[in-house]
mmCIF file of C-alpha atoms in Angstrom:
data_model
loop_
_atom_site.group_PDB
_atom_site.id
_atom_site.type_symbol
_atom_site.label_atom_id
_atom_site.label_comp_id
_atom_site.label_asym_id
_atom_site.label_seq_id
_atom_site.Cartn_x
_atom_site.Cartn_y
_atom_site.Cartn_z
ATOM 1 C CA ALA O 652 87.377 94.273 116.205
ATOM 2 C CA GLN O 653 89.679 94.195 119.183
ATOM 3 C CA SER O 654 89.360 95.951 122.522
ATOM 4 C CA VAL O 655 91.416 96.171 125.698
ATOM 5 C CA THR O 656 90.241 96.582 129.289
ATOM 6 C CA GLN O 657 92.602 97.518 132.059
ATOM 7 C CA LEU O 658 90.724 96.629 135.176
ATOM 8 C CA ASP O 659 92.384 99.062 137.587
ATOM 9 C CA SER O 660 92.802 102.742 136.878
ATOM 10 C CA GLN O 661 95.092 103.267 139.883
ATOM 11 C CA VAL O 662 97.250 100.862 141.866
ATOM 12 C CA PRO O 663 99.018 102.196 144.969
ATOM 13 C CA VAL O 664 101.704 99.961 146.433
ATOM 14 C CA PHE O 665 104.587 100.186 148.875
ATOM 15 C CA GLU O 666 108.181 99.845 147.794
ATOM 16 C CA GLU O 667 109.480 96.254 147.589
ATOM 17 C CA ALA O 668 105.940 94.841 147.501
ATOM 18 C CA PRO O 669 104.764 92.703 144.573
ATOM 19 C CA VAL O 670 102.350 94.156 142.059
ATOM 20 C CA GLU O 671 99.991 92.892 139.365
ATOM 21 C CA LEU O 672 98.391 95.135 136.742
ATOM 22 C CA ARG O 673 95.467 93.467 135.047
ATOM 23 C CA CYS O 674 94.631 93.482 131.359
ATOM 24 C CA ASN O 675 91.877 91.674 129.495
ATOM 25 C CA TYR O 676 91.329 91.791 125.773
ATOM 26 C CA SER O 677 88.567 90.936 123.369
ATOM 27 C CA SER O 678 89.238 89.681 119.869
ATOM 28 C CA SER O 679 87.763 87.245 117.363
ATOM 29 C CA VAL O 680 91.219 86.598 115.910
ATOM 30 C CA SER O 681 94.610 85.889 117.391
ATOM 31 C CA VAL O 682 96.469 88.968 118.513
ATOM 32 C CA TYR O 683 99.830 90.220 119.568
ATOM 33 C CA LEU O 684 99.924 91.701 123.072
ATOM 34 C CA PHE O 685 102.058 94.482 124.457
ATOM 35 C CA TRP O 686 102.711 96.365 127.667
ATOM 36 C CA TYR O 687 104.049 99.901 127.463
ATOM 37 C CA VAL O 688 105.166 102.253 130.249
ATOM 38 C CA GLN O 689 104.945 106.032 130.231
ATOM 39 C CA TYR O 690 106.992 108.021 132.724
ATOM 40 C CA PRO O 691 105.951 111.619 133.441
ATOM 41 C CA ASN O 692 106.475 113.962 130.507
ATOM 42 C CA GLN O 693 107.741 111.182 128.273
ATOM 43 C CA GLY O 694 106.470 109.035 125.435
ATOM 44 C CA LEU O 695 105.610 105.355 125.677
ATOM 45 C CA GLN O 696 108.341 102.743 126.059
ATOM 46 C CA LEU O 697 107.857 99.036 125.351
ATOM 47 C CA LEU O 698 108.116 96.829 128.443
ATOM 48 C CA LEU O 699 107.405 93.459 126.838
ATOM 49 C CA LYS O 700 105.415 91.736 124.126
ATOM 50 C CA TYR O 701 103.770 88.387 123.467
ATOM 51 C CA LEU O 702 103.836 87.041 119.934
ATOM 52 C CA SER O 703 103.600 83.267 120.309
ATOM 53 C CA GLY O 704 105.237 80.393 122.123
ATOM 54 C CA SER O 705 105.867 80.490 125.857
ATOM 55 C CA THR O 706 103.005 82.144 127.658
ATOM 56 C CA LEU O 707 105.320 83.738 130.232
ATOM 57 C CA VAL O 708 107.074 86.740 128.790
ATOM 58 C CA LYS O 709 109.894 88.592 130.503
ATOM 59 C CA GLY O 710 110.551 92.241 129.839
ATOM 60 C CA ILE O 711 112.728 95.094 130.953
ATOM 61 C CA ASN O 712 113.064 96.418 134.504
ATOM 62 C CA GLY O 713 112.139 93.058 136.060
ATOM 63 C CA PHE O 714 108.581 92.966 134.707
ATOM 64 C CA GLU O 715 106.916 89.873 133.309
ATOM 65 C CA ALA O 716 103.493 89.040 131.927
ATOM 66 C CA GLU O 717 101.542 85.866 131.373
ATOM 67 C CA PHE O 718 99.304 85.249 128.402
ATOM 68 C CA ASN O 719 96.179 83.278 129.254
ATOM 69 C CA LYS O 720 94.206 82.477 126.145
ATOM 70 C CA SER O 721 91.241 80.879 127.905
ATOM 71 C CA GLN O 722 90.775 83.936 130.104
ATOM 72 C CA THR O 723 91.846 86.367 127.372
ATOM 73 C CA SER O 724 94.170 88.041 129.836
ATOM 74 C CA PHE O 725 97.703 89.415 129.800
ATOM 75 C CA HIS O 726 98.449 90.547 133.335
ATOM 76 C CA LEU O 727 101.694 92.344 134.145
ATOM 77 C CA ARG O 728 103.623 91.454 137.293
ATOM 78 C CA LYS O 729 106.710 92.445 139.209
ATOM 79 C CA PRO O 730 107.800 90.661 142.384
ATOM 80 C CA SER O 731 109.312 93.737 144.061
ATOM 81 C CA VAL O 732 108.665 97.301 142.917
ATOM 82 C CA HIS O 733 110.820 100.387 143.278
ATOM 83 C CA ILE O 734 109.920 104.046 143.638
ATOM 84 C CA SER O 735 111.197 104.509 140.073
ATOM 85 C CA ASP O 736 108.450 102.194 138.757
ATOM 86 C CA THR O 737 105.892 104.922 139.420
ATOM 87 C CA ALA O 738 104.385 105.556 135.993
ATOM 88 C CA GLU O 739 101.420 104.944 133.717
ATOM 89 C CA TYR O 740 101.178 101.453 132.235
ATOM 90 C CA PHE O 741 99.308 100.634 129.041
ATOM 91 C CA CYS O 742 98.230 97.280 127.686
ATOM 92 C CA ALA O 743 97.786 97.079 123.912
ATOM 93 C CA VAL O 744 96.839 94.588 121.205
ATOM 94 C CA SER O 745 97.272 94.338 117.477
ATOM 95 C CA PRO O 746 96.211 91.754 114.925
ATOM 96 C CA PRO O 747 99.217 89.865 113.594
ATOM 97 C CA ASN O 748 100.594 90.123 110.100
ATOM 98 C CA GLN O 749 98.808 93.295 109.100
ATOM 99 C CA ALA O 750 101.257 95.880 107.936
ATOM 100 C CA GLY O 751 101.038 99.297 109.485
ATOM 101 C CA THR O 752 98.164 98.451 111.799
ATOM 102 C CA ALA O 753 97.875 100.741 114.773
ATOM 103 C CA LEU O 754 97.813 99.380 118.275
ATOM 104 C CA ILE O 755 94.630 99.391 120.328
ATOM 105 C CA PHE O 756 95.328 100.614 123.831
ATOM 106 C CA GLY O 757 93.607 100.262 127.161
ATOM 107 C CA LYS O 758 92.921 103.331 129.288
ATOM 108 C CA GLY O 759 96.037 102.828 131.343
ATOM 109 C CA THR O 760 96.835 102.005 134.966
ATOM 110 C CA THR O 761 98.649 104.472 137.184
ATOM 111 C CA LEU O 762 101.114 102.662 139.404
ATOM 112 C CA SER O 763 102.117 104.713 142.455
ATOM 113 C CA VAL O 764 104.962 103.324 144.534
ATOM 114 C CA SER O 765 105.588 104.896 147.919
ATOM 115 C CA SER O 766 108.157 104.281 150.635
ATOM 116 C CA GLU H 477 119.564 112.059 117.366
ATOM 117 C CA THR H 478 118.219 108.592 117.798
ATOM 118 C CA GLY H 479 114.751 107.096 117.978
ATOM 119 C CA VAL H 480 111.716 109.283 117.451
ATOM 120 C CA THR H 481 111.880 113.021 118.095
ATOM 121 C CA GLN H 482 109.048 115.527 118.261
ATOM 122 C CA THR H 483 109.063 119.306 118.181
ATOM 123 C CA PRO H 484 107.982 121.427 119.826
ATOM 124 C CA ARG H 485 107.623 119.704 123.181
ATOM 125 C CA HIS H 486 105.115 122.295 124.365
ATOM 126 C CA LEU H 487 102.795 124.522 122.371
ATOM 127 C CA VAL H 488 100.200 127.077 123.422
ATOM 128 C CA MET H 489 98.001 128.436 120.676
ATOM 129 C CA GLY H 490 94.843 130.435 120.285
ATOM 130 C CA MET H 491 91.837 129.102 118.446
ATOM 131 C CA THR H 492 92.554 131.237 115.386
ATOM 132 C CA ASN H 493 96.229 130.327 115.072
ATOM 133 C CA LYS H 494 97.872 127.981 112.610
ATOM 134 C CA LYS H 495 100.733 125.820 113.828
ATOM 135 C CA SER H 496 102.461 122.559 112.914
ATOM 136 C CA LEU H 497 103.815 119.666 114.922
ATOM 137 C CA LYS H 498 106.849 117.839 113.611
ATOM 138 C CA CYS H 499 107.938 114.245 114.076
ATOM 139 C CA GLU H 500 111.151 112.673 112.839
ATOM 140 C CA GLN H 501 112.244 109.069 113.162
ATOM 141 C CA HIS H 502 115.838 107.878 112.805
ATOM 142 C CA LEU H 503 115.029 104.153 112.814
ATOM 143 C CA GLY H 504 114.570 103.458 109.107
ATOM 144 C CA HIS H 505 110.895 102.608 109.606
ATOM 145 C CA ASN H 506 108.241 102.916 106.931
ATOM 146 C CA ALA H 507 105.087 103.348 109.013
ATOM 147 C CA MET H 508 104.317 106.422 111.097
ATOM 148 C CA TYR H 509 101.396 107.273 113.340
ATOM 149 C CA TRP H 510 99.780 110.184 115.142
ATOM 150 C CA TYR H 511 97.997 109.480 118.431
ATOM 151 C CA LYS H 512 96.108 111.843 120.734
ATOM 152 C CA GLN H 513 96.371 111.296 124.479
ATOM 153 C CA SER H 514 93.796 113.084 126.607
ATOM 154 C CA ALA H 515 93.422 112.804 130.348
ATOM 155 C CA LYS H 516 91.353 109.812 131.506
ATOM 156 C CA LYS H 517 90.936 108.450 127.975
ATOM 157 C CA PRO H 518 92.735 105.729 125.999
ATOM 158 C CA LEU H 519 95.236 106.737 123.372
ATOM 159 C CA GLU H 520 93.291 107.629 120.256
ATOM 160 C CA LEU H 521 94.726 106.787 116.870
ATOM 161 C CA MET H 522 94.474 109.731 114.490
ATOM 162 C CA PHE H 523 96.398 108.868 111.332
ATOM 163 C CA VAL H 524 98.563 106.101 109.894
ATOM 164 C CA TYR H 525 101.034 106.413 107.045
ATOM 165 C CA ASN H 526 102.633 103.429 105.320
ATOM 166 C CA PHE H 527 105.430 104.160 102.880
ATOM 167 C CA LYS H 528 104.318 107.814 102.785
ATOM 168 C CA GLU H 529 100.718 106.929 101.905
ATOM 169 C CA GLN H 530 97.919 107.636 104.351
ATOM 170 C CA THR H 531 96.264 104.324 105.133
ATOM 171 C CA GLU H 532 94.061 105.323 108.024
ATOM 172 C CA ASN H 533 92.186 108.427 109.087
ATOM 173 C CA ASN H 534 90.307 107.677 112.258
ATOM 174 C CA SER H 535 87.457 110.165 111.680
ATOM 175 C CA VAL H 536 89.661 113.074 112.642
ATOM 176 C CA PRO H 537 88.207 116.607 112.179
ATOM 177 C CA SER H 538 89.575 118.513 109.207
ATOM 178 C CA ARG H 539 91.172 121.115 111.476
ATOM 179 C CA PHE H 540 93.929 118.484 111.840
ATOM 180 C CA SER H 541 95.836 117.946 108.598
ATOM 181 C CA PRO H 542 98.686 115.423 108.404
ATOM 182 C CA GLU H 543 101.573 115.479 105.963
ATOM 183 C CA CYS H 544 104.203 112.809 105.321
ATOM 184 C CA PRO H 545 106.785 114.093 102.819
ATOM 185 C CA ASN H 546 109.045 111.055 103.280
ATOM 186 C CA SER H 547 109.283 107.969 105.461
ATOM 187 C CA SER H 548 111.299 109.785 108.121
ATOM 188 C CA HIS H 549 109.141 112.857 108.662
ATOM 189 C CA LEU H 550 105.550 113.361 109.714
ATOM 190 C CA PHE H 551 103.770 116.651 110.333
ATOM 191 C CA LEU H 552 100.451 117.543 111.884
ATOM 192 C CA HIS H 553 99.151 120.908 110.720
ATOM 193 C CA LEU H 554 96.723 122.592 113.087
ATOM 194 C CA HIS H 555 94.233 125.382 112.406
ATOM 195 C CA THR H 556 91.176 126.807 114.145
ATOM 196 C CA LEU H 557 91.445 124.347 116.990
ATOM 197 C CA GLN H 558 89.040 124.060 119.899
ATOM 198 C CA PRO H 559 89.891 123.973 123.619
ATOM 199 C CA GLU H 560 88.943 120.280 123.722
ATOM 200 C CA ASP H 561 91.841 119.621 121.341
ATOM 201 C CA SER H 562 94.256 120.320 124.184
ATOM 202 C CA ALA H 563 96.125 117.062 124.751
ATOM 203 C CA LEU H 564 99.441 115.279 124.381
ATOM 204 C CA TYR H 565 100.078 114.397 120.743
ATOM 205 C CA LEU H 566 102.289 111.374 120.278
ATOM 206 C CA CYS H 567 104.072 110.271 117.162
ATOM 207 C CA ALA H 568 105.177 106.666 116.652
ATOM 208 C CA SER H 569 106.884 104.612 113.985
ATOM 209 C CA SER H 570 107.184 100.924 113.144
ATOM 210 C CA GLN H 571 108.565 98.694 110.432
ATOM 211 C CA PRO H 572 105.816 96.888 108.499
ATOM 212 C CA GLY H 573 106.317 93.288 107.524
ATOM 213 C CA GLN H 574 108.538 92.224 110.398
ATOM 214 C CA GLY H 575 106.010 90.292 112.415
ATOM 215 C CA ALA H 576 104.828 92.016 115.541
ATOM 216 C CA GLU H 577 104.954 95.693 114.848
ATOM 217 C CA GLU H 578 106.451 97.119 117.940
ATOM 218 C CA GLN H 579 105.854 100.830 117.808
ATOM 219 C CA TYR H 580 108.451 103.318 118.929
ATOM 220 C CA PHE H 581 107.087 106.515 120.419
ATOM 221 C CA GLY H 582 108.368 110.044 120.589
ATOM 222 C CA PRO H 583 108.138 112.127 123.777
ATOM 223 C CA GLY H 584 105.042 113.947 122.576
ATOM 224 C CA THR H 585 103.965 117.551 122.111
ATOM 225 C CA ARG H 586 101.851 118.979 124.930
ATOM 226 C CA LEU H 587 99.300 121.210 123.171
ATOM 227 C CA THR H 588 97.190 123.773 124.981
ATOM 228 C CA VAL H 589 94.484 125.600 123.034
ATOM 229 C CA THR H 590 93.343 128.845 124.654
#
């Protein structure tokens, strides 16, 4: 079985500062990895995903994440955040090649960007 | 309409009421999901449908009853709910068999049980 741990429940940061949201996963098989963002009163939107290949994955809105197999981590980073990045961020995993398998989500990290 | 839509967006119901949540996807996907999102807890998978067949029921109480009449529509019928069922209910869809199954989410229905 897979599980996801998001190490920080809340991350406050000032505008234009860099940010890292941490995610660790546990799995006995290879997995696909995802980061989703949820803005207030909205559903989840995919930021980026890791399937295979290059361990550095670039997503929308200037975010990127690095897959580290030895540390079973998939941390999300952005070099300079904006007020509009304030949202809830979810890390998720799924086993590959299993049709219709639901994602397993972490508890989420609230990113609060202030001026 | 594009993507995944959910209606209603907000719902307040008493414990003796019967109501239904509706989800519609316009993406041509064949897998649909119901998730429950409560405060301070991870998203909880409730049900999965693949090609209109229920393939997963994550130990959900029988007061929640899903229905998938076709690959584009998914319902969640509610009856005799409890206050602890108040949450955001999210619908998602994906296309099985295309590698990583990125799931597309609707905006959710905010349910309050009084």
